[in-house]
Each structure stands twice: as structure tokens, then as C-alpha cells.
mmCIF file with all atom_site columns, C-alpha atoms in Angstrom:
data_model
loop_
_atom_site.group_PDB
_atom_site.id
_atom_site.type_symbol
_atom_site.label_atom_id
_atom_site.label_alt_id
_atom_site.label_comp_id
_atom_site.label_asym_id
_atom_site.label_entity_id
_atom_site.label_seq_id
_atom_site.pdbx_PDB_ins_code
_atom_site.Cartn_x
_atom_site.Cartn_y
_atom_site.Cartn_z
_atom_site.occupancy
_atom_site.B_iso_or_equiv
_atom_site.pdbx_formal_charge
_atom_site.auth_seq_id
_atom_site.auth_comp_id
_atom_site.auth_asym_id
_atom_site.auth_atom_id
_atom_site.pdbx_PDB_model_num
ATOM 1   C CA . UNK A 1 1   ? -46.374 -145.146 23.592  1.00 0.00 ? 1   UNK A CA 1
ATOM 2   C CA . UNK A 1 2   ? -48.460 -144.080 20.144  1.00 0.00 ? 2   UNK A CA 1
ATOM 3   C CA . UNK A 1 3   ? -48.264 -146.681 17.772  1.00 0.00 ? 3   UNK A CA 1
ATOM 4   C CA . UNK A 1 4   ? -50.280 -145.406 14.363  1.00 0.00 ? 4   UNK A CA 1
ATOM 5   C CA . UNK A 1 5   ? -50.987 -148.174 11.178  1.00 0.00 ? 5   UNK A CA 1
ATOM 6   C CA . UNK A 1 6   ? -51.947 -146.964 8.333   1.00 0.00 ? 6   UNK A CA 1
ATOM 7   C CA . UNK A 1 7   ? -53.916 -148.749 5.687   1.00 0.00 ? 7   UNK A CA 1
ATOM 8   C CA . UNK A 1 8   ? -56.464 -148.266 2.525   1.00 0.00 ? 8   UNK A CA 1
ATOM 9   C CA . UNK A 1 9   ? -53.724 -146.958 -0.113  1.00 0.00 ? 9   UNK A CA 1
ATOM 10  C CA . UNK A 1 10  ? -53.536 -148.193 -3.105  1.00 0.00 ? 10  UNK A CA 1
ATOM 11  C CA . UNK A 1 11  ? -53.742 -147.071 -6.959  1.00 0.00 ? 11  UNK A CA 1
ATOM 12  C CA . UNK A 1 12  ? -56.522 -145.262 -8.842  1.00 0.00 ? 12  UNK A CA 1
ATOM 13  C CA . UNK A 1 13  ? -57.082 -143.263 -12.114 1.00 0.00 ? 13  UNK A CA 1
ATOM 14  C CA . UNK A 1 14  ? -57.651 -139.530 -11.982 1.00 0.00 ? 14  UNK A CA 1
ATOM 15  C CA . UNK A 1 15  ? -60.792 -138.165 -10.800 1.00 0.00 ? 15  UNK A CA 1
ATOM 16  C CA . UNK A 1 16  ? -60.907 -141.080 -8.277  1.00 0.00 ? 16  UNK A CA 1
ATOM 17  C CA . UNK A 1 17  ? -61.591 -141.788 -4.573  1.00 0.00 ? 17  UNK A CA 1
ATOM 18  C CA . UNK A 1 18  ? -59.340 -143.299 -2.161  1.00 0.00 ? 18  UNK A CA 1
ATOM 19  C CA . UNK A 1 19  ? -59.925 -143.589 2.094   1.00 0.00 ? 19  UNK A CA 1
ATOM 20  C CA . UNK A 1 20  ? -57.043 -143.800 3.959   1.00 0.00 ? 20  UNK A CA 1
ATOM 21  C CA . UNK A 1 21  ? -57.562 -145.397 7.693   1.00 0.00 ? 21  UNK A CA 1
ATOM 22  C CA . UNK A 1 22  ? -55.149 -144.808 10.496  1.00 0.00 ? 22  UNK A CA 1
ATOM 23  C CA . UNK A 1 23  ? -55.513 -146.886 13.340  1.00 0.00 ? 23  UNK A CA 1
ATOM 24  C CA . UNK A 1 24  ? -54.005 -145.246 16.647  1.00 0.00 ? 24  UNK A CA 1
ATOM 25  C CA . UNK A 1 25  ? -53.045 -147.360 20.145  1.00 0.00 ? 25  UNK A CA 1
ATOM 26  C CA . UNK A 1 26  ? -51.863 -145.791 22.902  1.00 0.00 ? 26  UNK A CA 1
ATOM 27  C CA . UNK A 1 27  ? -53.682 -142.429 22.739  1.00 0.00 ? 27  UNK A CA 1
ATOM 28  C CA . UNK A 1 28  ? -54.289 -140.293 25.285  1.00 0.00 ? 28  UNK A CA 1
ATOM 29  C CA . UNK A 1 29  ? -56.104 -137.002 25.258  1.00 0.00 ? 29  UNK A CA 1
ATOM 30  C CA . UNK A 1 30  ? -54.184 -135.724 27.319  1.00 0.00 ? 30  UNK A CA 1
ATOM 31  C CA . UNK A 1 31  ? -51.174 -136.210 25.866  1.00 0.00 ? 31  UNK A CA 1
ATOM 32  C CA . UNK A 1 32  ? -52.124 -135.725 22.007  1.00 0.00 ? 32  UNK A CA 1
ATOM 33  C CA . UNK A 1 33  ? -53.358 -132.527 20.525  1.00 0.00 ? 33  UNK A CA 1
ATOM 34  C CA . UNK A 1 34  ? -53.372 -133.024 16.656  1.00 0.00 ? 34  UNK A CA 1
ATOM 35  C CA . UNK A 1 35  ? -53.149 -135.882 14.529  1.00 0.00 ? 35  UNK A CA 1
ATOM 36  C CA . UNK A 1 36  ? -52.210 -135.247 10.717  1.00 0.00 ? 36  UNK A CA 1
ATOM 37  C CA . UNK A 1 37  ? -51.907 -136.695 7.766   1.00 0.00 ? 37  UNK A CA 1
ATOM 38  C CA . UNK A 1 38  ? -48.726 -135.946 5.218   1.00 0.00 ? 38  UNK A CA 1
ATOM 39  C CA . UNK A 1 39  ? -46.704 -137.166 2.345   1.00 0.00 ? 39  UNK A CA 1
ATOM 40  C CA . UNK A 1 40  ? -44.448 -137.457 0.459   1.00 0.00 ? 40  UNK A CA 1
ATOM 41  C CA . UNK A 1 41  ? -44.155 -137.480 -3.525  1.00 0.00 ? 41  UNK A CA 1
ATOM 42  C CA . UNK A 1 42  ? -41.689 -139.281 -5.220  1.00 0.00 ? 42  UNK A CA 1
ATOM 43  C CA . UNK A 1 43  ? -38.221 -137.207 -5.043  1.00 0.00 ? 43  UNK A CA 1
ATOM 44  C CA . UNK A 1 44  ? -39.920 -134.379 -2.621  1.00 0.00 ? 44  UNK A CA 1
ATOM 45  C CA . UNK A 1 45  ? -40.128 -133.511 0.373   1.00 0.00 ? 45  UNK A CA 1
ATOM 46  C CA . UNK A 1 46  ? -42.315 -134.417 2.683   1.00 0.00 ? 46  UNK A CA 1
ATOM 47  C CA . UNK A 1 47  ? -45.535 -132.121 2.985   1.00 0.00 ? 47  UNK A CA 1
ATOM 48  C CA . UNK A 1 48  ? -48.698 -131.421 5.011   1.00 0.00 ? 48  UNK A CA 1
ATOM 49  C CA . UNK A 1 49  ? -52.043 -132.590 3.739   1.00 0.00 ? 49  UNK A CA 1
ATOM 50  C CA . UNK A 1 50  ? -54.511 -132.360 7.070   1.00 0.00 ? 50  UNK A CA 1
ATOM 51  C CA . UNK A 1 51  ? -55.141 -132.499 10.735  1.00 0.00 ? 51  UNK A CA 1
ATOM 52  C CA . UNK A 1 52  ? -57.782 -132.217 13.102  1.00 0.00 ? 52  UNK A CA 1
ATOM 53  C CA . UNK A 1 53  ? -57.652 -131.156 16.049  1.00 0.00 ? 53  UNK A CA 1
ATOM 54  C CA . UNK A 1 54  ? -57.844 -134.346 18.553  1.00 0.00 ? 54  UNK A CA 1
ATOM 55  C CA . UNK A 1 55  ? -59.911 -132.832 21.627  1.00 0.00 ? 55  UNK A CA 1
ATOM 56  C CA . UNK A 1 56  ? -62.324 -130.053 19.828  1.00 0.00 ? 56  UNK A CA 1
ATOM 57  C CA . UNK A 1 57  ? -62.514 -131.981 16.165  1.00 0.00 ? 57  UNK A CA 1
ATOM 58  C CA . UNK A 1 58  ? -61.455 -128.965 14.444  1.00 0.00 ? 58  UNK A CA 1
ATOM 59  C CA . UNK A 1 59  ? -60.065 -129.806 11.447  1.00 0.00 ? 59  UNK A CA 1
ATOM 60  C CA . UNK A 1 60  ? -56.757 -127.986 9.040   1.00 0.00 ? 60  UNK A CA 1
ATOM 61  C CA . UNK A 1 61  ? -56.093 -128.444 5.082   1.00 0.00 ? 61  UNK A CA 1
ATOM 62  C CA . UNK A 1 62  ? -53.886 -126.969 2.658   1.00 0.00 ? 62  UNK A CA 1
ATOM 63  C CA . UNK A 1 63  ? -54.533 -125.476 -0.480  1.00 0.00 ? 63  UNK A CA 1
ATOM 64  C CA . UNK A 1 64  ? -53.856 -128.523 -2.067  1.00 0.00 ? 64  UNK A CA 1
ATOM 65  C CA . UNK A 1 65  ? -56.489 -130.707 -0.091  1.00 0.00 ? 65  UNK A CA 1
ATOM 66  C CA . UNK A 1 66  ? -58.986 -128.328 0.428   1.00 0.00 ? 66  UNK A CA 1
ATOM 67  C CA . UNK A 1 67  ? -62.248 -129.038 -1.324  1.00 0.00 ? 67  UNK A CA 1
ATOM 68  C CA . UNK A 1 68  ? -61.271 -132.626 -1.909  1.00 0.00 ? 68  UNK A CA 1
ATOM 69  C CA . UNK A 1 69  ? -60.115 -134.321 1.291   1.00 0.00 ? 69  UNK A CA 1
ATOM 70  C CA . UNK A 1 70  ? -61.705 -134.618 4.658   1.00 0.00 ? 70  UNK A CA 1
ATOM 71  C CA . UNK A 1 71  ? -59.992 -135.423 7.423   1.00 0.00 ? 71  UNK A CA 1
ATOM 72  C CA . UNK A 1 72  ? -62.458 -137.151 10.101  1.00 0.00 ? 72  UNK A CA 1
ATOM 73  C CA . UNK A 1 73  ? -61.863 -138.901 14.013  1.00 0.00 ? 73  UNK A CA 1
ATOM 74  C CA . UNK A 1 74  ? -63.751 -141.759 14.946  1.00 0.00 ? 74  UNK A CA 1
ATOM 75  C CA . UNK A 1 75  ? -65.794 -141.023 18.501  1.00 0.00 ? 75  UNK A CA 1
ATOM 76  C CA . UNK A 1 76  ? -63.126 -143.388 20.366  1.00 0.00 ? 76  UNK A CA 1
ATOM 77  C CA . UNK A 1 77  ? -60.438 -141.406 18.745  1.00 0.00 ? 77  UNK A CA 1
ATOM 78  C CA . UNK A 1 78  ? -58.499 -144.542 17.637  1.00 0.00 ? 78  UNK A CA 1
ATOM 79  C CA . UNK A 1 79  ? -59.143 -144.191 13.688  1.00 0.00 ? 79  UNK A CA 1
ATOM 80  C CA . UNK A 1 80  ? -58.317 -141.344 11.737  1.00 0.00 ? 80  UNK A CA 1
ATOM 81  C CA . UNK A 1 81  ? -59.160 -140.891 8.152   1.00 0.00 ? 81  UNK A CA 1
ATOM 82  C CA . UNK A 1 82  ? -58.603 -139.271 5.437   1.00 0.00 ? 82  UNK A CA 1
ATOM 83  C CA . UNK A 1 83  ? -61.255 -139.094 2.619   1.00 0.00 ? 83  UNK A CA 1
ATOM 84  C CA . UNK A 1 84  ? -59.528 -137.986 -0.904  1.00 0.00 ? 84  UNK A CA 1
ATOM 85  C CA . UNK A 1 85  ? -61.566 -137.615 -3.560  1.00 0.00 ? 85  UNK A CA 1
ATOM 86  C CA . UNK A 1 86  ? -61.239 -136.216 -6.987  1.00 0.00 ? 86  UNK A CA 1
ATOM 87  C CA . UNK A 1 87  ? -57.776 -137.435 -7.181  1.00 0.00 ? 87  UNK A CA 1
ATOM 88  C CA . UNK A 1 88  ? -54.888 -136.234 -9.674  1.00 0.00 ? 88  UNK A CA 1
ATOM 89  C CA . UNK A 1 89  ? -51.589 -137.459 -10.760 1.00 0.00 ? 89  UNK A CA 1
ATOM 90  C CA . UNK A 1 90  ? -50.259 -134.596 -8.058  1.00 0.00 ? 90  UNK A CA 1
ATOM 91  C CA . UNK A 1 91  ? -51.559 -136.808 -5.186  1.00 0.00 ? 91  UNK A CA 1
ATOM 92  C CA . UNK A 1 92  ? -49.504 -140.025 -6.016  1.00 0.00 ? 92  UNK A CA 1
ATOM 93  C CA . UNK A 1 93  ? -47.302 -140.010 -2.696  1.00 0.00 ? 93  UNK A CA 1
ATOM 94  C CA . UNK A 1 94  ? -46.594 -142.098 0.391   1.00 0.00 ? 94  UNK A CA 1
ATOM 95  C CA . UNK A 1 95  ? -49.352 -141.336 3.098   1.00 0.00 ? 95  UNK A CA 1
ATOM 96  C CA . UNK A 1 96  ? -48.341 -140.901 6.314   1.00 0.00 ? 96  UNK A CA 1
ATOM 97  C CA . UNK A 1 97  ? -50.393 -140.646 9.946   1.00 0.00 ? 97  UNK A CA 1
ATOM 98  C CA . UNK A 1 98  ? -48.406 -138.889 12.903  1.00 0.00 ? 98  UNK A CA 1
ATOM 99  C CA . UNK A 1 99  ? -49.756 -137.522 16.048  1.00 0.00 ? 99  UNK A CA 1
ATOM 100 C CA . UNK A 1 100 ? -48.038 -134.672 18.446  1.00 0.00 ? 100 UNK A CA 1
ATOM 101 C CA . UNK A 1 101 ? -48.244 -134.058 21.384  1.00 0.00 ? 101 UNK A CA 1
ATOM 102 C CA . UNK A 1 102 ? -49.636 -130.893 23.557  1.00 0.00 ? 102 UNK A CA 1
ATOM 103 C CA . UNK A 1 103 ? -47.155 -128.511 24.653  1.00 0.00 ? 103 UNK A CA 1
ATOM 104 C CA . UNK A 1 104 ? -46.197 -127.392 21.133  1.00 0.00 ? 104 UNK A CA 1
ATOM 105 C CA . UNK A 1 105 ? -46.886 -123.755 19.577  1.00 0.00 ? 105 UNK A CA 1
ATOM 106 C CA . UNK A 1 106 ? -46.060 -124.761 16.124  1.00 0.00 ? 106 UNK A CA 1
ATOM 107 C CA . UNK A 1 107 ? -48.474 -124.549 13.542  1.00 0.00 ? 107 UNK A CA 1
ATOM 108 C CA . UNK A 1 108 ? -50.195 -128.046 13.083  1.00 0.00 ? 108 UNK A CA 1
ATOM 109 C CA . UNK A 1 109 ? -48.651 -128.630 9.977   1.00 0.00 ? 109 UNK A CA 1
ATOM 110 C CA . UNK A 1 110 ? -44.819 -128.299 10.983  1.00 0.00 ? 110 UNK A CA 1
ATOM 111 C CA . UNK A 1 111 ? -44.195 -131.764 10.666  1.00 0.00 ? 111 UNK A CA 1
ATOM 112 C CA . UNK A 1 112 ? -41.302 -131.909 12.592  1.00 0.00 ? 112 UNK A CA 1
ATOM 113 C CA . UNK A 1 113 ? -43.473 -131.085 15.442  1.00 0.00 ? 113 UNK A CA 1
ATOM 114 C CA . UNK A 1 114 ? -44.899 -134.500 15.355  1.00 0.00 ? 114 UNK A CA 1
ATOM 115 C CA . UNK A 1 115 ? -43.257 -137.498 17.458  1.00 0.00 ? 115 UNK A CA 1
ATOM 116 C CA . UNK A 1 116 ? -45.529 -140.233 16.356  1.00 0.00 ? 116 UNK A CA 1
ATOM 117 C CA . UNK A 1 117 ? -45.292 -141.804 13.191  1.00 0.00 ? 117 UNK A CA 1
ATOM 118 C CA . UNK A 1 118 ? -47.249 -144.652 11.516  1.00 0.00 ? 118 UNK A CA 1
ATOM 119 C CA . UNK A 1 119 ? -45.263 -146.597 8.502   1.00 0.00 ? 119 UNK A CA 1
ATOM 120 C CA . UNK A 1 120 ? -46.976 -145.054 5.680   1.00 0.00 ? 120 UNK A CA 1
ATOM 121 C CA . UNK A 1 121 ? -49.073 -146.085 2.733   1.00 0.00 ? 121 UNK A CA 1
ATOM 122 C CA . UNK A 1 122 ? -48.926 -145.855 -0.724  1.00 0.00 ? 122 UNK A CA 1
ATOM 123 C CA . UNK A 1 123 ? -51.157 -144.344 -2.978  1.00 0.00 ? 123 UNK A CA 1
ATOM 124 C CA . UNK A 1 124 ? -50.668 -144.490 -6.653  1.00 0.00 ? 124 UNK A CA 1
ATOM 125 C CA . UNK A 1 125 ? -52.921 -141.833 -9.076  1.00 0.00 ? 125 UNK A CA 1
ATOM 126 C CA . UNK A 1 126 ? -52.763 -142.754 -12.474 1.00 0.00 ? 126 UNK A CA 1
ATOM 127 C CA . UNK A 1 127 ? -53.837 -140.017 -15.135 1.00 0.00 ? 127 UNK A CA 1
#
């Protein structure tokens, strides 16, 4: 079984840097394909941010993250991170880590795809 625990939220002012951790037990490669990180703002709906692709490294953003965040795999594969930079009042969500496994022909960031879940993180961007 997956188990994913995030940590390294927390509140900053615009323009700052935060690096969210994700620390993943129970991985197998041959089970998982992409690990992601989403949120959720207050009063929306979840949304993608990132994922990388667990067995080549190849890594997704939206829009929204592109340019500022970095989504990166440790070599074990048990920590995934996100690096956000440059942060704005538009980031301020809960964080979440979830991992999928192989077998689906989603796009990676359908989030309903995912059947791992960590608890989530706060991060707080204050303008």
C-alpha cells in the first residue's frame, strides 16, 4: 500500500519561495507511473499543479506553474518535491501529493485518476 506525507507548507509574502516535500512508502515502479502534486484553493475545486513521470523523470506543469515550480524525484524515488517560487496570493491552497498507478490512459493531471493520496499541506501566500 502507498502511503504519501506531505510536509514544508507554510505561509509567505508574495514573490516568495516555498519547498514542499512528499515522502512516499510503499512504492513500487512497477506499480506507479506518475506522482503529482495538486490543490486546492479555498472554496475551489481541486486542481493540477505538476507531475513527473516516476520511471523516465519526465516532468508535466500547467500554465499556472510553469516557469515557477519544479517538480523533482529523489534517486530512491521516495521524496517528491515541489519547488514554488515567485509565489502570489493565487497559490494560497492546500497541497496535496498523490501517486497512480500504471494501467491508466488519462492524462496525468486527471486527478481522479490517482488512488494514492497524502493528507495535504497548507500553504498560505500573503500579498
Amino acid at each position: 500500500q502507498v502511503q504519501l506525507l506531505e510536509s514544508g507548507g507554510g505561509s509567505v509574502q508574495a514573490g516568495g519561495s516555498l519547498r514542499l516535500s512528499c515522502a512516499v512508502s510503499g512504492y513500487s515502479a512497477t506499480t506507479i507511473d506518475f506522482m503529482g502534486w495538486f490543490r486546492r484553493p479555498p472554496e475551489k475545486e481541486r486542481e493540477a499543479v505538476a507531475a513527473i513521470y516516476s520511471f523516465a523523470g519526465r516532468t508535466y506543469y500547467t500554465d499556472s506553474a510553469k516557469g515557477r515550480f519544479t517538480i523533482s524525484q529523489d534517486v530512491s524515488k521516495t521524496t517528491i518535491y515541489l519547488e514554488m517560487n515567485n509565489l502570489t496570493s493565487e497559490d494560497t491552497a492546500t497541497y496535496y501529493c498523490a501517486a497512480r498507478r500504471r494501467g491508466s490512459s488519462m492524462n496525468w493531471d486527471a486527478g481522479f485518476q490517482y488512488q494514492y493520496w497524502g493528507q495535504g499541506t497548507q500553504v498560505t501566500v500573503s500579498s
